[in-house]
C-alpha positions as a printed Julia matrix, in Angstrom:
504×3 Matrix{Float64}:
 -144.74  -55.21  -191.38
 -144.34  -51.88  -193.1
 -145.5   -49.34  -190.51
 -147.01  -46.91  -193.02
 -149.12  -49.7   -194.51
 -150.19  -50.85  -191.06
 -151.23  -47.35  -190.03
 -153.23  -46.88  -193.21
 -154.93  -50.27  -192.77
 -156.43  -49.55  -189.37
 -156.91  -45.78  -189.73
 -159.87  -45.64  -192.13
 -162.8   -46.74  -189.91
 -161.7   -44.43  -187.12
 -161.25  -41.49  -189.47
 -164.79  -42.05  -190.68
 -166.13  -42.03  -187.12
 -164.2   -38.85  -186.39
 -165.67  -37.18  -189.45
 -169.16  -38.12  -188.33
 -168.53  -36.74  -184.87
 -167.24  -33.46  -186.22
 -169.95  -32.99  -188.83
 -172.57  -32.78  -186.09
 -171.05  -29.47  -185.04
 -170.3   -28.0   -188.44
 -173.45  -25.87  -188.65
 -172.73  -23.66  -185.63
 -173.79  -20.03  -185.91
 -171.21  -17.34  -185.37
 -170.86  -15.3   -182.19
 -167.97  -12.97  -181.6
 -167.62  -13.2   -177.81
 -168.68  -15.93  -175.38
 -168.24  -15.27  -171.66
 -168.09  -18.18  -169.21
 -168.15  -17.77  -165.43
 -166.2   -20.47  -163.59
 -165.91  -20.78  -159.82
 -162.18  -20.0   -159.78
 -159.54  -19.03  -162.27
 -157.45  -22.0   -163.45
 -154.8   -23.33  -161.1
 -152.6   -24.02  -164.1
 -152.85  -24.01  -167.88
 -150.07  -26.54  -168.16
 -152.26  -29.58  -168.92
 -149.77  -31.96  -167.31
 -149.7   -30.09  -164.02
 -153.38  -29.83  -163.17
 -156.77  -31.28  -163.96
 -159.18  -29.65  -161.55
 -162.4   -28.53  -163.27
 -161.58  -24.83  -163.57
 -158.25  -25.61  -165.23
 -159.65  -28.42  -167.37
 -162.53  -26.3   -168.66
 -160.0   -23.88  -170.16
 -156.96  -25.86  -171.28
 -158.97  -28.65  -172.86
 -159.78  -26.15  -175.62
 -156.17  -25.05  -176.06
 -154.76  -28.56  -176.45
 -155.71  -31.65  -178.39
 -155.61  -34.98  -176.6
 -154.41  -38.35  -177.78
 -158.04  -39.53  -178.07
 -161.35  -38.07  -176.94
 -164.94  -39.07  -176.24
 -167.91  -38.07  -178.32
 -171.1   -36.78  -176.72
 -172.34  -40.37  -176.36
 -169.28  -41.24  -174.26
 -167.55  -43.37  -176.9
 -163.78  -43.1   -177.33
 -162.98  -41.67  -180.76
 -159.81  -40.41  -182.49
 -158.2   -37.06  -181.98
 -154.4   -36.82  -182.4
 -154.33  -40.6   -182.72
 -156.48  -41.57  -185.71
 -156.42  -45.28  -184.96
 -154.84  -47.84  -182.65
 -154.06  -51.51  -182.55
 -153.05  -53.6   -179.54
 -150.26  -55.76  -180.89
 -149.63  -57.58  -177.59
 -150.83  -57.42  -174.0
 -148.31  -54.65  -173.34
 -147.93  -52.81  -176.66
 -150.38  -50.58  -178.5
 -149.57  -48.92  -181.82
 -151.13  -45.55  -182.63
 -151.4   -43.85  -186.01
 -150.75  -40.11  -185.54
 -152.39  -37.34  -187.58
 -150.07  -35.67  -190.07
 -152.08  -32.46  -190.58
 -151.99  -30.86  -187.13
 -150.26  -27.51  -186.56
 -149.36  -26.07  -183.17
 -150.4   -22.5   -182.47
 -146.86  -21.26  -183.2
 -147.07  -22.66  -186.74
 -144.96  -25.79  -186.29
 -146.3   -29.24  -187.2
 -147.29  -31.69  -184.5
 -145.2   -34.85  -184.89
 -144.96  -38.27  -183.29
 -141.96  -36.9   -181.38
 -144.3   -34.44  -179.64
 -146.56  -37.33  -178.61
 -143.62  -39.27  -177.18
 -142.37  -36.19  -175.35
 -145.81  -35.55  -173.86
 -146.03  -39.11  -172.56
 -142.52  -38.99  -171.12
 -143.14  -35.61  -169.53
 -146.3   -36.59  -167.67
 -144.85  -39.94  -166.55
 -141.56  -38.48  -165.29
 -141.66  -38.74  -161.47
 -139.38  -35.7   -161.2
 -141.95  -33.63  -163.1
 -144.39  -34.5   -160.29
 -147.59  -34.32  -162.28
 -150.71  -34.7   -160.13
 -151.88  -37.01  -162.94
 -148.9   -39.34  -162.59
 -150.98  -42.12  -161.05
 -153.21  -42.07  -164.13
 -150.33  -42.72  -166.53
 -147.59  -44.5   -164.62
 -148.45  -47.86  -166.16
 -146.9   -46.52  -169.39
 -143.2   -47.43  -169.23
 -142.11  -46.59  -172.78
 -143.17  -44.35  -175.65
 -141.32  -44.52  -178.95
 -141.68  -43.39  -182.54
 -142.04  -46.54  -184.65
 -142.99  -45.07  -188.01
 -143.27  -41.84  -189.93
 -146.68  -41.19  -188.38
 -146.72  -43.83  -185.69
 -146.11  -44.14  -181.95
 -145.99  -47.29  -179.85
 -146.8   -47.23  -176.15
 -145.6   -50.01  -173.87
 -147.22  -50.62  -170.51
 -146.01  -52.4   -167.41
 -148.17  -55.46  -167.95
 -151.57  -55.44  -169.55
 -153.42  -52.18  -168.98
 -157.09  -52.24  -170.05
 -157.65  -48.62  -168.99
 -155.03  -47.23  -171.39
 -157.41  -45.69  -173.92
 -159.69  -44.35  -171.2
 -156.72  -42.59  -169.61
 -155.42  -41.26  -172.92
 -158.67  -39.33  -173.26
 -157.02  -36.74  -171.01
 -153.43  -36.88  -172.29
 -152.86  -33.47  -173.86
 -150.15  -33.18  -176.49
 -147.68  -30.33  -175.92
 -144.97  -29.11  -178.34
 -141.62  -30.62  -177.45
 -139.61  -27.75  -178.91
 -141.39  -25.31  -176.57
 -142.06  -27.25  -173.38
 -138.59  -28.8   -173.1
 -137.05  -25.31  -172.97
 -139.33  -24.07  -170.18
 -140.2   -24.87  -166.63
 -143.8   -25.82  -166.04
 -144.37  -22.4   -164.48
 -143.08  -20.7   -167.63
 -145.19  -22.91  -169.89
 -148.2   -22.1   -167.73
 -147.7   -18.41  -168.52
 -147.72  -18.94  -172.29
 -149.24  -22.34  -173.15
 -149.03  -23.45  -176.77
 -151.22  -26.27  -177.99
 -152.89  -27.38  -181.2
 -156.51  -27.14  -180.1
 -159.41  -25.15  -181.55
 -158.63  -22.15  -179.34
 -155.39  -20.23  -178.83
 -154.28  -18.8   -175.5
 -154.39  -14.99  -175.63
 -154.12  -13.42  -172.17
 -154.43  -14.24  -168.48
 -155.34  -11.34  -166.23
 -154.61  -12.91  -162.85
 -157.56  -12.98  -160.52
 -159.91  -11.85  -163.27
 -160.05  -13.83  -166.51
 -158.38  -15.96  -169.17
 -159.0   -15.1   -172.81
 -158.69  -17.5   -175.75
 -159.27  -16.86  -179.44
 -160.41  -19.11  -182.27
 -157.65  -21.02  -184.03
 -158.06  -20.24  -187.75
 -155.73  -23.11  -188.71
 -157.43  -25.82  -186.66
 -157.44  -29.18  -188.38
 -160.88  -30.1   -187.06
 -164.16  -28.37  -186.45
 -163.68  -24.73  -185.52
 -165.53  -23.17  -182.65
 -168.36  -20.72  -183.4
 -166.95  -18.0   -181.13
 -164.15  -15.65  -182.15
 -163.18  -14.97  -178.54
 -164.0   -16.76  -175.3
 -163.4   -15.26  -171.86
 -163.31  -17.49  -168.78
 -163.84  -15.54  -165.54
 -163.31  -16.69  -161.98
 -166.47  -15.81  -160.01
 -166.43  -17.63  -156.66
 -169.91  -16.53  -155.53
 -172.62  -18.61  -157.22
 -175.29  -15.94  -156.76
 -173.06  -13.47  -158.59
 -172.62  -15.96  -161.43
 -176.4   -16.21  -161.76
 -176.78  -12.42  -161.59
 -174.24  -12.09  -164.41
 -176.16  -14.61  -166.52
 -179.46  -12.84  -165.96
 -177.89   -9.46  -166.72
 -176.49  -10.8   -169.98
 -172.85  -10.2   -169.02
 -172.12  -13.94  -169.13
 -173.39  -16.65  -171.46
 -172.61  -19.81  -169.48
 -172.12  -20.26  -165.74
 -171.02  -23.43  -163.95
 -171.74  -25.17  -160.65
 -175.14  -23.9   -159.57
 -177.08  -25.29  -156.64
 -180.73  -26.24  -156.92
 -182.01  -22.99  -155.41
 -180.12  -20.91  -157.95
 -181.17  -23.24  -160.76
 -184.79  -22.66  -159.78
 -184.12  -18.93  -159.75
 -182.85  -19.1   -163.33
 -185.85  -21.13  -164.45
 -188.35  -18.83  -162.75
 -186.78  -15.66  -164.1
 -187.17  -16.49  -167.76
 -183.68  -15.09  -168.33
 -181.54  -18.05  -169.22
 -182.01  -21.8   -169.0
 -180.74  -24.67  -166.86
 -178.62  -27.49  -168.28
 -177.78  -30.48  -166.11
 -176.3   -33.97  -166.29
 -175.39  -36.7   -163.84
 -171.63  -36.95  -164.1
 -168.95  -39.54  -163.47
 -167.9   -37.37  -160.54
 -168.26  -39.05  -157.14
 -168.66  -36.95  -154.01
 -166.84  -38.51  -151.09
 -165.72  -37.83  -147.54
 -162.07  -38.61  -146.87
 -160.72  -39.31  -143.39
 -157.0   -39.23  -142.76
 -156.32  -42.48  -140.94
 -152.65  -41.57  -140.59
 -153.53  -38.98  -137.95
 -154.87  -39.49  -134.44
 -157.69  -39.9   -133.53
 -158.77  -40.91  -137.06
 -156.34  -43.83  -136.96
 -159.1   -45.66  -135.05
 -161.32  -47.55  -137.55
 -164.35  -47.3   -135.24
 -164.17  -43.51  -135.32
 -164.14  -43.57  -139.12
 -167.11  -45.97  -139.09
 -168.92  -43.7   -136.65
 -168.48  -40.84  -139.09
 -169.96  -43.06  -141.79
 -173.07  -43.65  -139.71
 -173.3   -39.96  -138.73
 -173.66  -38.62  -142.29
 -177.23  -38.54  -143.59
 -176.7   -38.81  -147.32
 -180.41  -38.85  -148.1
 -180.87  -35.54  -146.32
 -177.99  -34.07  -148.32
 -179.19  -35.36  -151.69
 -182.91  -34.73  -151.29
 -182.95  -31.9   -148.8
 -180.06  -29.79  -150.08
 -179.4   -30.91  -153.64
 -182.95  -31.21  -154.9
 -182.7   -34.91  -155.68
 -180.43  -34.32  -158.66
 -177.54  -36.57  -157.51
 -177.77  -40.31  -156.91
 -176.56  -41.84  -153.63
 -173.72  -44.32  -154.22
 -172.2   -46.87  -151.85
 -169.04  -47.42  -153.88
 -166.26  -45.2   -155.14
 -167.73  -45.3   -158.63
 -170.74  -43.9   -160.42
 -173.05  -45.72  -162.82
 -171.21  -43.84  -165.59
 -168.07  -45.9   -164.83
 -167.1   -49.3   -166.09
 -167.15  -51.68  -163.13
 -170.24  -50.33  -161.38
 -171.58  -53.24  -159.31
 -175.1   -53.55  -157.92
 -175.55  -54.78  -154.38
 -172.65  -53.06  -152.58
 -173.96  -51.52  -149.36
 -172.34  -48.65  -147.5
 -173.07  -46.93  -144.21
 -176.68  -46.25  -143.26
 -177.52  -43.13  -141.34
 -177.58  -44.37  -137.72
 -176.61  -41.54  -135.35
 -177.16  -43.62  -132.21
 -174.79  -46.27  -133.53
 -172.29  -43.51  -134.31
 -172.49  -42.23  -130.73
 -172.03  -45.73  -129.35
 -168.93  -46.32  -131.48
 -167.48  -42.99  -130.35
 -168.2   -43.81  -126.7
 -166.31  -47.08  -127.02
 -163.12  -45.62  -128.49
 -159.8   -46.15  -126.75
 -158.86  -42.51  -127.36
 -161.65  -39.98  -126.97
 -161.74  -37.5   -129.89
 -161.75  -34.38  -127.74
 -159.74  -32.3   -130.2
 -161.2   -30.28  -133.07
 -161.09  -32.13  -136.37
 -160.29  -29.84  -139.3
 -162.57  -30.16  -142.33
 -160.81  -28.8   -145.43
 -162.88  -27.16  -148.13
 -162.79  -24.6   -150.93
 -165.46  -22.32  -152.45
 -165.67  -24.61  -155.49
 -167.58  -27.08  -153.33
 -171.18  -26.57  -152.24
 -170.74  -25.08  -148.79
 -174.25  -26.13  -147.79
 -173.08  -29.73  -148.0
 -169.88  -29.0   -146.08
 -171.8   -27.22  -143.33
 -174.41  -29.98  -143.17
 -171.71  -32.6   -142.67
 -170.11  -30.45  -139.98
 -173.46  -30.24  -138.17
 -174.1   -33.99  -138.51
 -170.71  -34.79  -136.97
 -171.31  -32.24  -134.24
 -174.65  -33.89  -133.48
 -172.92  -37.18  -132.59
 -170.45  -35.49  -130.28
 -167.48  -34.59  -132.48
 -165.81  -31.19  -132.71
 -165.34  -30.14  -136.33
 -163.97  -26.87  -137.65
 -164.29  -25.87  -141.3
 -161.0   -24.72  -142.87
 -161.55  -22.84  -146.13
 -158.85  -22.03  -148.69
 -158.7   -21.1   -152.35
 -158.69  -24.01  -154.78
 -154.98  -23.84  -155.57
 -154.09  -24.04  -151.87
 -156.66  -26.76  -151.26
 -155.19  -28.86  -154.06
 -151.66  -28.38  -152.78
 -152.71  -29.44  -149.28
 -154.4   -32.55  -150.65
 -151.44  -33.68  -152.76
 -149.05  -34.4   -149.95
 -148.04  -37.1   -147.51
 -150.75  -38.35  -145.14
 -148.99  -36.94  -142.09
 -149.24  -33.45  -143.64
 -152.7   -33.74  -145.22
 -155.96  -32.41  -143.74
 -157.79  -34.58  -141.23
 -161.17  -34.49  -143.0
 -162.02  -33.57  -146.57
 -165.23  -33.28  -148.52
 -164.47  -33.55  -152.2
 -165.71  -34.73  -155.56
 -163.54  -36.72  -157.96
 -163.68  -37.15  -161.69
 -160.91  -38.64  -163.78
 -162.68  -37.71  -167.04
 -161.97  -41.3   -168.09
 -165.03  -43.22  -166.8
 -162.81  -46.06  -165.66
 -162.37  -47.19  -162.02
 -158.6   -47.02  -162.34
 -158.94  -43.27  -162.7
 -160.67  -42.75  -159.36
 -159.94  -45.78  -157.17
 -156.21  -46.03  -157.77
 -155.37  -42.39  -156.89
 -157.73  -42.28  -153.89
 -156.99  -45.71  -152.41
 -153.52  -46.9   -153.43
 -150.86  -46.11  -150.84
 -148.4   -44.96  -153.51
 -150.65  -42.06  -154.55
 -150.18  -38.62  -153.03
 -153.98  -38.3   -152.95
 -154.52  -41.44  -150.88
 -154.9   -41.61  -147.09
 -155.13  -45.41  -147.05
 -152.31  -47.87  -146.48
 -153.56  -51.4   -147.01
 -151.28  -54.0   -148.66
 -154.21  -56.22  -149.64
 -156.04  -53.35  -151.29
 -152.85  -52.18  -153.02
 -152.33  -55.66  -154.48
 -155.91  -55.83  -155.75
 -155.69  -52.35  -157.29
 -152.49  -53.36  -159.08
 -154.12  -56.58  -160.29
 -157.29  -54.84  -161.46
 -155.44  -52.32  -163.6
 -153.75  -55.2   -165.44
 -156.72  -57.56  -165.88
 -157.93  -57.69  -169.5
 -160.99  -59.84  -168.83
 -163.76  -57.33  -168.16
 -165.85  -59.56  -165.88
 -162.84  -60.49  -163.74
 -161.75  -56.88  -163.62
 -165.16  -55.69  -162.46
 -165.16  -58.37  -159.75
 -161.79  -57.12  -158.48
 -163.1   -53.57  -158.16
 -166.13  -54.86  -156.27
 -163.77  -56.55  -153.78
 -161.74  -53.36  -153.42
 -164.86  -51.3   -152.76
 -165.95  -53.71  -150.04
 -162.53  -53.58  -148.36
 -162.55  -49.79  -148.45
 -166.01  -49.74  -146.87
 -165.2   -52.36  -144.26
 -162.25  -50.3   -143.06
 -163.96  -46.93  -143.67
 -160.94  -45.61  -145.55
 -163.19  -43.28  -147.52
 -166.94  -42.7   -147.62
 -168.67  -42.51  -151.01
 -171.6   -40.1   -150.81
 -173.28  -39.54  -154.17
 -172.89  -39.37  -157.93
 -172.73  -35.65  -158.5
 -175.03  -33.84  -160.86
 -173.61  -30.67  -162.32
 -175.96  -27.79  -163.03
 -175.14  -25.06  -165.52
 -176.95  -21.86  -166.31
 -176.88  -20.78  -169.95
 -178.12  -18.09  -172.25
 -181.19  -19.18  -174.21
 -179.26  -18.97  -177.48
 -176.49  -21.34  -176.39
 -176.92  -24.81  -177.86
 -174.93  -27.37  -175.93
 -175.42  -30.77  -174.32
 -173.37  -31.33  -171.13
 -171.73  -34.73  -170.82
 -170.88  -36.92  -167.85
 -167.14  -36.19  -168.18
 -167.78  -32.44  -167.66
 -165.82  -31.16  -170.62
 -166.62  -27.71  -171.96
 -165.72  -28.34  -175.58
 -166.26  -24.95  -177.17
 -166.28  -26.36  -180.68
 -169.17  -28.65  -179.75
 -171.35  -25.66  -178.9
 -173.37  -23.47  -181.2
 -175.31  -20.21  -180.98
 -178.82  -19.73  -182.31
 -180.1   -16.2   -182.82
């Protein structure tokens, strides 16, 4: 088949849906400067080297992705205008021919292939490797066409490509990741301008953007670790959008009449990880005791204002594969004490609990107190986000003993959260279970949706039975915003600047 004809044949309906998605944002009012307070500055602006929230919030506006999701959560075109699965292992993508990188060079199918090969190269050591390592080949198969080949069927391919940013081959192949991080070049609606380390990152509107332009000429992202300071900035009018508020601060914003609260239940799952590779946590009964020691209802209702939803599986209702009826660990402190008393090796050492200011420290401290109440010694170990991430992405024998964290793959597919956190091959995982590994491998290749969902239910039950990891709740994210900012947060937590508007 002629590849140009094929691309044209399946491009039209997707181009129409893209146009509809963009037109909804075409009436945005102008504003010269928008200031956003994050918790931390980005760890990296190389989109293939990081995807923590503070990095993602920024670089997602500098780069275009292979595909994206609209505000309703549906996968729609971006750099790929259309796609067709031609076999269980091959998917053909039509690539836009009107996209220009920020340095003035056209984006080509070769850039798409390079981006795929870069992020899947084990030597490049992307923390996202586990999200893309089912892709075994990327090749240009037409003037405006790329074919991706996967190692077996891979039903999560499109969901994962939502976060595959396209970088310019002619730039990135001449630089180390550290160098590219200093001067990132993408094709997105905003252009990297400056990065004042420890203070802010500035981006400016891309006048040559192929899609819907943002309504702000300049956007400044500031790292402001203290949440109360973020709220004070919002109320003083020195910031227009602030992220990651707790319920007390959200109430403060609402009561003040200076700003408004925006919130959404996300695909992010809060969890408590226990490093079973290290003694004394290599004892399953100790991990189960910890499960019974944590009062999730007290955390959700007492500390978090009832915004989140308790979950007993390593998924949220926003994910494909959510299964009703899976039961986790009830709060039973006496049972926890009994399990601890019956251990072969008494846990008389202090267990380190790793955290970072990006996480709600009220929750971290509550968990510390709950574990102390059943007779464990727990010490909180705080580090900046970059250090925390580095410590997490390592071998189990070097990783922290205990970790409170929240995970979002921005893909709304179980492969994006369960594979990296549970498969023994992942540098995020603390589990080593051949049965679970086999089921995770099978699930990421199963095309039948009902069978695939059943596999993930089995995996969740195995993880709970062995207490490899403790799901806590589906996180709600709370933002504070200026009254004039018009924006609807989405469950994948993307701050798409060109989907915002400003009303005077």
